[in-house]
Amino acid sequence: TIAPPITGMLRILALFALALAAPCSGFNAAAGRRSRVARNSAAVRMEDAYGASHTSFYTSEEKKDKYETLQEILDMACKDKDLQAIIKEQMQACVKITEALRTALVTVEGSSNTFGDVQLTVDVIADKLMFEACYDSELVFEAASEEEPELKPIKESGKYVICWDPLDGSSIVDNNWAVGTMIGIWGKETGLLGATGRDQVTSLVALYGPRTTVLVALDDGTYEFTLGEGNQWIASRTKIQIDKDAKIFAPANMRAAQDLPGYKALLDHWMENRYTLRYSGGLVPDVYQQFTKRQGVFSNPTSEAAPAKLRLAFEAAPFALLVEKAGGKTSDGVTGGSILDVKITGIDQRTALCIGSANEVDRFNDMVLGKK
């Protein structure tokens, strides 16, 4: 039987296609392999060149079915009822500062504080809200602000002496970057002057960013609370621990590296060993990240040409209590001892500081201070 002309033609075309298929498939497979190898090589070269893919640290926090409330945590981790009350009063002030930051424009107030720093409208608002919380309280004996650095009598029957930096980060708040409030609380029996940071009964640090969170030093460690719906606080992190080792660094006062060879060598060490730089110029976010990433180091040494700016009572001591309760370490930048053991002799007392993961603070003491 003779196949119709069209059917025969289709068979010929099918055979021709089969003849071409094998070599083409081999070619395509080889080309695909070469393409993948080239892409992988390029990716390796890019990673070696920029190091972006393995130097970012993302959260490892897993969502919980239920989060404890502030009161539930205080009932478990703060035995003193009066201390519970003063913590809640100060956190309520942070709620009001949050609301003010959402609506207030960042403008110059037309005045300066005692230190000569230009005051911004948001500084004045935050400071006013903190003082209002103290005057409304039955528990505050004396209070002092970085904006008004003198101990003011509040109530003779009060139990606590409170000092605060109402809004740390004035130089970056106009950028709409994260800023914060730092609060140290001492008992009336020790007072502030003549006491040390270790005498604090608690400390709090609030961070105002996309969310408002507050770190609080309680009986058994450092806790984080997040401001949730209806302005209610929930415990977002409990008994936080800061690892001894770190790969995140926040180097402040780098001008001092021109005068301190040890600090320059330390900065070189961090960069040569591919540590991740996370530094905004705001003390609160730059140290706060140690609690969320559970590692890190903040350094702020001093020299004659680059003197100390950090205030011991308003900034260093409150953060140091939180860090050391979380297993971290601090250095006074002079002796290498804990910043919590430095006696507070003046409201305006300044200090050098290194704070964070223990092994990195030890490295700072060794390389910058020559202390083992």
CSV table of C-alpha atoms in Angstrom, one decimal:
chain,number,residue,atom,x,y,z
A,1,THR,CA,0.0,0.0,0.0
A,2,ILE,CA,1.3,3.4,-0.9
A,3,ALA,CA,0.9,6.0,1.7
A,4,PRO,CA,-0.9,9.2,0.7
A,5,PRO,CA,1.6,11.9,-0.1
A,6,ILE,CA,0.7,14.0,2.9
A,7,THR,CA,1.1,11.1,5.4
A,8,GLY,CA,4.5,10.3,4.0
A,9,MET,CA,5.6,13.8,4.3
A,10,LEU,CA,4.6,13.9,8.0
A,11,ARG,CA,6.6,10.7,8.7
A,12,ILE,CA,9.7,12.3,7.1
A,13,LEU,CA,9.3,15.4,9.2
A,14,ALA,CA,8.8,13.3,12.4
A,15,LEU,CA,12.0,11.3,11.7
A,16,PHE,CA,13.9,14.6,11.0
A,17,ALA,CA,12.7,16.0,14.3
A,18,LEU,CA,13.8,12.9,16.2
A,19,ALA,CA,17.3,13.0,14.6
A,20,LEU,CA,17.7,16.6,15.8
A,21,ALA,CA,16.3,16.1,19.3
A,22,ALA,CA,19.1,14.1,20.9
A,23,PRO,CA,22.0,16.4,20.1
A,24,CYS,CA,19.9,19.5,20.8
A,25,SER,CA,18.9,18.1,24.2
A,26,GLY,CA,22.5,17.4,25.1
A,27,PHE,CA,23.5,20.8,24.0
A,28,ASN,CA,20.8,22.5,26.0
A,29,ALA,CA,21.6,20.5,29.1
A,30,ALA,CA,25.3,21.3,28.8
A,31,ALA,CA,24.5,24.9,28.2
A,32,GLY,CA,22.2,24.9,31.3
A,33,ARG,CA,24.9,23.4,33.4
A,34,ARG,CA,27.5,26.0,32.2
A,35,SER,CA,24.9,28.7,32.9
A,36,ARG,CA,24.3,27.5,36.4
A,37,VAL,CA,28.0,27.2,37.2
A,38,ALA,CA,28.6,30.7,35.9
A,39,ARG,CA,25.7,32.1,38.0
A,40,ASN,CA,27.0,30.3,41.1
A,41,SER,CA,30.5,31.5,40.5
A,42,ALA,CA,29.2,35.1,40.1
A,43,ALA,CA,27.3,34.7,43.3
A,44,VAL,CA,30.4,33.5,45.1
A,45,ARG,CA,32.4,36.4,43.7
A,46,MET,CA,29.7,38.9,44.8
A,47,GLU,CA,29.5,37.4,48.3
A,48,ASP,CA,33.3,37.6,48.6
A,49,ALA,CA,33.3,41.1,47.4
A,50,TYR,CA,30.5,42.5,49.4
A,51,GLY,CA,29.7,40.0,52.2
A,52,ALA,CA,26.1,41.1,52.2
A,53,SER,CA,24.4,37.7,52.3
A,54,HIS,CA,25.9,36.4,55.5
A,55,THR,CA,26.4,39.6,57.6
A,56,SER,CA,22.7,40.4,58.3
A,57,PHE,CA,21.1,39.3,61.5
A,58,TYR,CA,17.4,38.7,61.4
A,59,THR,CA,15.1,38.0,64.3
A,60,SER,CA,14.7,34.4,65.5
A,61,GLU,CA,11.7,35.2,67.7
A,62,GLU,CA,8.8,32.8,67.1
A,63,LYS,CA,5.2,33.9,67.5
A,64,LYS,CA,3.5,32.8,70.7
A,65,ASP,CA,-0.1,31.8,71.2
A,66,LYS,CA,-0.3,34.1,74.2
A,67,TYR,CA,1.8,36.9,75.6
A,68,GLU,CA,1.8,37.8,79.3
A,69,THR,CA,0.6,41.3,80.3
A,70,LEU,CA,2.8,43.7,82.1
A,71,GLN,CA,0.9,43.1,85.4
A,72,GLU,CA,1.3,39.3,85.0
A,73,ILE,CA,5.1,39.6,84.6
A,74,LEU,CA,5.4,42.1,87.5
A,75,ASP,CA,3.5,39.7,89.8
A,76,MET,CA,6.0,37.0,88.9
A,77,ALA,CA,9.2,39.0,88.7
A,78,CYS,CA,8.9,42.0,91.0
A,79,LYS,CA,8.0,41.3,94.6
A,80,ASP,CA,7.9,44.9,95.8
A,81,LYS,CA,4.4,46.3,95.2
A,82,ASP,CA,5.6,49.9,95.4
A,83,LEU,CA,8.3,49.2,92.8
A,84,GLN,CA,5.6,47.6,90.6
A,85,ALA,CA,3.7,50.9,90.9
A,86,ILE,CA,6.5,53.2,90.0
A,87,ILE,CA,7.5,51.0,87.0
A,88,LYS,CA,3.9,51.3,85.7
A,89,GLU,CA,3.8,55.0,86.3
A,90,GLN,CA,7.0,55.5,84.3
A,91,MET,CA,5.8,53.3,81.5
A,92,GLN,CA,2.6,55.3,81.3
A,93,ALA,CA,4.8,58.4,80.8
A,94,CYS,CA,6.4,56.5,77.9
A,95,VAL,CA,3.0,55.9,76.4
A,96,LYS,CA,2.3,59.7,76.5
A,97,ILE,CA,5.7,60.5,74.9
A,98,THR,CA,4.9,58.0,72.1
A,99,GLU,CA,1.7,59.8,71.4
A,100,ALA,CA,3.5,63.2,71.4
A,101,LEU,CA,6.2,62.0,69.0
A,102,ARG,CA,3.5,60.9,66.5
A,103,THR,CA,2.1,64.4,66.2
A,104,ALA,CA,4.7,67.0,67.3
A,105,LEU,CA,6.9,68.7,64.8
A,106,VAL,CA,10.7,68.7,65.4
A,107,THR,CA,11.5,72.4,65.8
A,108,VAL,CA,14.0,74.4,67.9
A,109,GLU,CA,12.4,75.5,71.1
A,110,GLY,CA,14.5,78.7,71.4
A,111,SER,CA,16.2,77.7,74.6
A,112,SER,CA,19.0,75.5,75.8
A,113,ASN,CA,19.5,73.3,78.8
A,114,THR,CA,22.1,73.7,81.5
A,115,PHE,CA,24.7,71.9,79.4
A,116,GLY,CA,24.3,74.3,76.6
A,117,ASP,CA,22.5,71.8,74.3
A,118,VAL,CA,19.9,73.4,72.1
A,119,GLN,CA,16.4,72.1,73.1
A,120,LEU,CA,13.9,70.9,70.6
A,121,THR,CA,10.2,71.0,71.1
A,122,VAL,CA,10.0,67.2,71.5
A,123,ASP,CA,12.7,67.4,74.2
A,124,VAL,CA,10.7,69.9,76.2
A,125,ILE,CA,7.4,67.9,75.7
A,126,ALA,CA,9.0,64.6,76.8
A,127,ASP,CA,10.7,66.2,79.8
A,128,LYS,CA,7.4,67.8,80.8
A,129,LEU,CA,5.6,64.5,80.6
A,130,MET,CA,8.2,62.8,82.8
A,131,PHE,CA,8.0,65.5,85.4
A,132,GLU,CA,4.2,65.3,85.4
A,133,ALA,CA,4.4,61.6,86.1
A,134,CYS,CA,6.7,62.3,89.1
A,135,TYR,CA,4.5,65.1,90.5
A,136,ASP,CA,1.4,62.9,90.1
A,137,SER,CA,3.1,60.0,92.0
A,138,GLU,CA,3.0,59.4,95.7
A,139,LEU,CA,6.2,57.4,95.4
A,140,VAL,CA,8.8,59.9,94.1
A,141,PHE,CA,11.0,61.6,96.7
A,142,GLU,CA,13.3,63.5,94.3
A,143,ALA,CA,13.7,63.7,90.5
A,144,ALA,CA,16.3,65.0,88.1
A,145,SER,CA,16.4,65.4,84.3
A,146,GLU,CA,19.2,65.7,81.9
A,147,GLU,CA,17.4,68.8,80.7
A,148,GLU,CA,17.3,70.2,84.3
A,149,PRO,CA,20.2,68.6,86.0
A,150,GLU,CA,19.4,69.2,89.6
A,151,LEU,CA,17.6,67.1,92.2
A,152,LYS,CA,14.2,68.5,92.7
A,153,PRO,CA,12.1,67.6,95.8
A,154,ILE,CA,8.8,66.0,94.8
A,155,LYS,CA,7.2,64.4,97.9
A,156,GLU,CA,8.7,64.1,101.3
A,157,SER,CA,6.9,60.8,101.8
A,158,GLY,CA,8.2,59.3,98.5
A,159,LYS,CA,10.4,56.3,98.4
A,160,TYR,CA,12.4,56.7,95.1
A,161,VAL,CA,14.8,59.0,93.5
A,162,ILE,CA,14.4,59.1,89.7
A,163,CYS,CA,16.6,60.5,87.0
A,164,TRP,CA,16.1,60.4,83.3
A,165,ASP,CA,17.1,61.5,79.8
A,166,PRO,CA,13.7,62.3,78.4
A,167,LEU,CA,14.6,62.0,74.7
A,168,ASP,CA,18.0,60.7,73.8
A,169,GLY,CA,18.8,61.2,70.1
A,170,SER,CA,18.1,64.9,69.6
A,171,SER,CA,20.5,65.0,66.7
A,172,ILE,CA,18.7,62.3,64.8
A,173,VAL,CA,15.1,62.7,65.7
A,174,ASP,CA,14.6,65.2,62.8
A,175,ASN,CA,15.5,62.3,60.5
A,176,ASN,CA,12.6,60.4,62.0
A,177,TRP,CA,15.1,57.8,63.3
A,178,ALA,CA,14.5,55.8,66.4
A,179,VAL,CA,15.1,57.7,69.7
A,180,GLY,CA,14.5,56.8,73.3
A,181,THR,CA,14.0,57.5,77.0
A,182,MET,CA,16.4,56.3,79.7
A,183,ILE,CA,15.3,56.1,83.3
A,184,GLY,CA,17.3,55.2,86.5
A,185,ILE,CA,15.5,54.6,89.8
A,186,TRP,CA,17.3,54.6,93.2
A,187,GLY,CA,15.9,54.1,96.6
A,188,LYS,CA,15.5,57.1,99.0
A,189,GLU,CA,18.0,55.4,101.4
A,190,THR,CA,20.9,55.6,98.9
A,191,GLY,CA,19.7,58.7,97.0
A,192,LEU,CA,21.6,59.5,93.8
A,193,LEU,CA,24.7,61.5,94.7
A,194,GLY,CA,27.2,59.2,96.4
A,195,ALA,CA,25.5,56.1,95.2
A,196,THR,CA,26.5,53.9,92.3
A,197,GLY,CA,24.6,52.4,89.4
A,198,ARG,CA,24.6,49.1,91.2
A,199,ASP,CA,22.4,50.8,93.9
A,200,GLN,CA,19.5,51.2,91.3
A,201,VAL,CA,16.4,49.3,92.3
A,202,THR,CA,15.4,49.2,88.6
A,203,SER,CA,16.0,50.9,85.3
A,204,LEU,CA,14.0,51.3,82.2
A,205,VAL,CA,14.9,52.2,78.6
A,206,ALA,CA,12.1,53.0,76.1
A,207,LEU,CA,12.7,52.8,72.3
A,208,TYR,CA,10.4,54.8,70.0
A,209,GLY,CA,10.5,53.4,66.5
A,210,PRO,CA,7.9,51.8,64.3
A,211,ARG,CA,6.8,50.3,67.6
A,212,THR,CA,7.4,51.4,71.2
A,213,THR,CA,9.2,48.9,73.4
A,214,VAL,CA,10.6,49.2,76.9
A,215,LEU,CA,13.3,47.3,78.6
A,216,VAL,CA,12.8,46.8,82.4
A,217,ALA,CA,15.2,45.4,85.0
A,218,LEU,CA,13.2,43.1,87.3
A,219,ASP,CA,14.2,40.7,90.1
A,220,ASP,CA,15.3,37.8,87.9
A,221,GLY,CA,16.5,39.5,84.7
A,222,THR,CA,15.8,41.9,81.9
A,223,TYR,CA,12.4,41.9,80.2
A,224,GLU,CA,11.0,43.7,77.1
A,225,PHE,CA,7.5,45.0,76.8
A,226,THR,CA,5.8,46.1,73.6
A,227,LEU,CA,3.0,48.7,73.5
A,228,GLY,CA,0.1,47.0,71.9
A,229,GLU,CA,-3.5,47.7,71.0
A,230,GLY,CA,-5.3,50.0,73.3
A,231,ASN,CA,-2.0,51.2,74.7
A,232,GLN,CA,-1.6,48.0,76.7
A,233,TRP,CA,1.8,46.5,77.4
A,234,ILE,CA,2.6,42.9,76.6
A,235,ALA,CA,5.8,41.0,77.4
A,236,SER,CA,7.6,40.5,74.1
A,237,ARG,CA,10.8,39.1,75.5
A,238,THR,CA,11.5,37.6,78.9
A,239,LYS,CA,14.7,37.0,80.8
A,240,ILE,CA,16.8,38.2,77.9
A,241,GLN,CA,20.3,36.8,77.6
A,242,ILE,CA,23.2,38.5,75.8
A,243,ASP,CA,25.7,36.1,74.3
A,244,LYS,CA,29.4,36.3,75.4
A,245,ASP,CA,30.5,36.5,71.7
A,246,ALA,CA,29.4,39.0,69.2
A,247,LYS,CA,29.7,39.9,65.5
A,248,ILE,CA,27.8,43.3,65.7
A,249,PHE,CA,29.6,46.5,66.6
A,250,ALA,CA,28.5,50.0,67.2
A,251,PRO,CA,31.6,52.3,67.5
A,252,ALA,CA,30.9,55.8,69.0
A,253,ASN,CA,33.4,58.6,69.3
A,254,MET,CA,35.6,57.4,66.5
A,255,ARG,CA,37.5,60.7,66.6
A,256,ALA,CA,39.2,59.2,69.6
A,257,ALA,CA,40.9,56.6,67.4
A,258,GLN,CA,43.1,59.5,66.1
A,259,ASP,CA,44.5,59.8,69.7
A,260,LEU,CA,44.2,56.2,70.9
A,261,PRO,CA,46.2,53.6,68.9
A,262,GLY,CA,44.4,50.8,70.8
A,263,TYR,CA,41.0,52.0,69.7
A,264,LYS,CA,42.1,52.3,66.1
A,265,ALA,CA,43.5,48.7,66.3
A,266,LEU,CA,40.2,47.6,67.8
A,267,LEU,CA,38.2,49.1,64.9
A,268,ASP,CA,40.5,47.5,62.5
A,269,HIS,CA,40.0,44.1,64.2
A,270,TRP,CA,36.2,44.4,63.9
A,271,MET,CA,36.4,45.4,60.2
A,272,GLU,CA,39.1,42.9,59.2
A,273,ASN,CA,37.1,40.1,60.9
A,274,ARG,CA,34.0,41.1,59.0
A,275,TYR,CA,31.8,42.2,62.0
A,276,THR,CA,28.6,43.9,61.1
A,277,LEU,CA,28.4,47.6,61.6
A,278,ARG,CA,25.1,48.8,63.2
A,279,TYR,CA,25.4,52.4,64.4
A,280,SER,CA,22.9,55.2,64.2
A,281,GLY,CA,24.4,57.8,66.5
A,282,GLY,CA,21.6,57.3,69.1
A,283,LEU,CA,22.7,55.6,72.3
A,284,VAL,CA,19.3,54.0,72.8
A,285,PRO,CA,19.0,52.1,69.5
A,286,ASP,CA,22.7,51.4,69.3
A,287,VAL,CA,22.7,49.6,72.6
A,288,TYR,CA,19.1,48.3,72.5
A,289,GLN,CA,19.9,46.0,69.6
A,290,GLN,CA,22.0,43.9,72.0
A,291,PHE,CA,18.8,42.7,73.6
A,292,THR,CA,16.9,41.9,70.3
A,293,LYS,CA,19.9,40.4,68.5
A,294,ARG,CA,21.2,38.9,71.8
A,295,GLN,CA,24.7,40.0,71.1
A,296,GLY,CA,26.7,43.1,70.2
A,297,VAL,CA,29.1,45.7,71.6
A,298,PHE,CA,28.9,49.5,71.9
A,299,SER,CA,32.2,51.4,72.5
A,300,ASN,CA,32.7,55.0,73.5
A,301,PRO,CA,36.3,55.6,74.8
A,302,THR,CA,37.6,59.1,75.4
A,303,SER,CA,40.7,61.1,74.8
A,304,GLU,CA,41.9,64.7,75.5
A,305,ALA,CA,40.8,65.8,72.0
A,306,ALA,CA,37.6,63.7,72.1
A,307,PRO,CA,36.3,64.0,75.7
A,308,ALA,CA,33.4,62.0,77.3
A,309,LYS,CA,29.9,63.1,76.5
A,310,LEU,CA,27.8,60.3,78.1
A,311,ARG,CA,26.2,61.1,81.4
A,312,LEU,CA,26.8,58.5,84.1
A,313,ALA,CA,23.5,58.8,86.0
A,314,PHE,CA,21.2,59.6,83.0
A,315,GLU,CA,22.5,57.2,80.4
A,316,ALA,CA,25.3,54.8,81.3
A,317,ALA,CA,24.0,53.5,84.7
A,318,PRO,CA,20.4,52.7,83.5
A,319,PHE,CA,21.6,50.8,80.5
A,320,ALA,CA,24.4,49.1,82.4
A,321,LEU,CA,22.0,47.6,84.9
A,322,LEU,CA,19.9,46.1,82.1
A,323,VAL,CA,22.9,44.7,80.2
A,324,GLU,CA,24.5,43.1,83.2
A,325,LYS,CA,21.2,41.6,84.3
A,326,ALA,CA,21.0,40.0,80.8
A,327,GLY,CA,24.5,38.5,81.2
A,328,GLY,CA,26.4,41.2,79.4
A,329,LYS,CA,29.4,43.2,80.7
A,330,THR,CA,30.4,46.9,81.0
A,331,SER,CA,33.6,48.8,81.3
A,332,ASP,CA,34.1,52.3,82.7
A,333,GLY,CA,36.7,53.0,79.9
A,334,VAL,CA,39.4,53.8,82.5
A,335,THR,CA,40.0,51.0,84.9
A,336,GLY,CA,38.2,48.3,83.0
A,337,GLY,CA,35.8,47.8,85.9
A,338,SER,CA,32.0,47.7,85.7
A,339,ILE,CA,30.4,51.1,85.1
A,340,LEU,CA,27.9,50.1,87.8
A,341,ASP,CA,30.7,50.5,90.4
A,342,VAL,CA,31.5,54.1,89.6
A,343,LYS,CA,30.4,56.5,92.3
A,344,ILE,CA,28.0,59.2,91.2
A,345,THR,CA,29.5,62.4,92.5
A,346,GLY,CA,27.8,64.9,90.3
A,347,ILE,CA,24.6,65.2,88.2
A,348,ASP,CA,26.7,66.2,85.2
A,349,GLN,CA,29.3,63.5,85.6
A,350,ARG,CA,30.5,62.2,82.3
A,351,THR,CA,32.0,58.8,81.5
A,352,ALA,CA,33.6,56.7,78.9
A,353,LEU,CA,31.8,53.4,78.2
A,354,CYS,CA,32.0,50.0,76.6
A,355,ILE,CA,29.0,47.8,77.0
A,356,GLY,CA,27.7,44.5,75.5
A,357,SER,CA,28.8,41.0,75.0
A,358,ALA,CA,31.4,40.0,77.6
A,359,ASN,CA,34.2,38.8,75.4
A,360,GLU,CA,34.0,42.0,73.3
A,361,VAL,CA,34.1,44.2,76.4
A,362,ASP,CA,37.2,42.2,77.5
A,363,ARG,CA,38.7,42.8,74.1
A,364,PHE,CA,38.1,46.5,74.5
A,365,ASN,CA,39.7,46.5,78.0
A,366,ASP,CA,42.7,44.6,76.6
A,367,MET,CA,43.3,46.6,73.3
A,368,VAL,CA,42.2,50.1,74.3
A,369,LEU,CA,43.0,50.2,78.1
A,370,GLY,CA,45.7,47.6,78.3
A,371,LYS,CA,43.8,45.8,81.0
A,372,LYS,CA,43.5,42.0,81.1
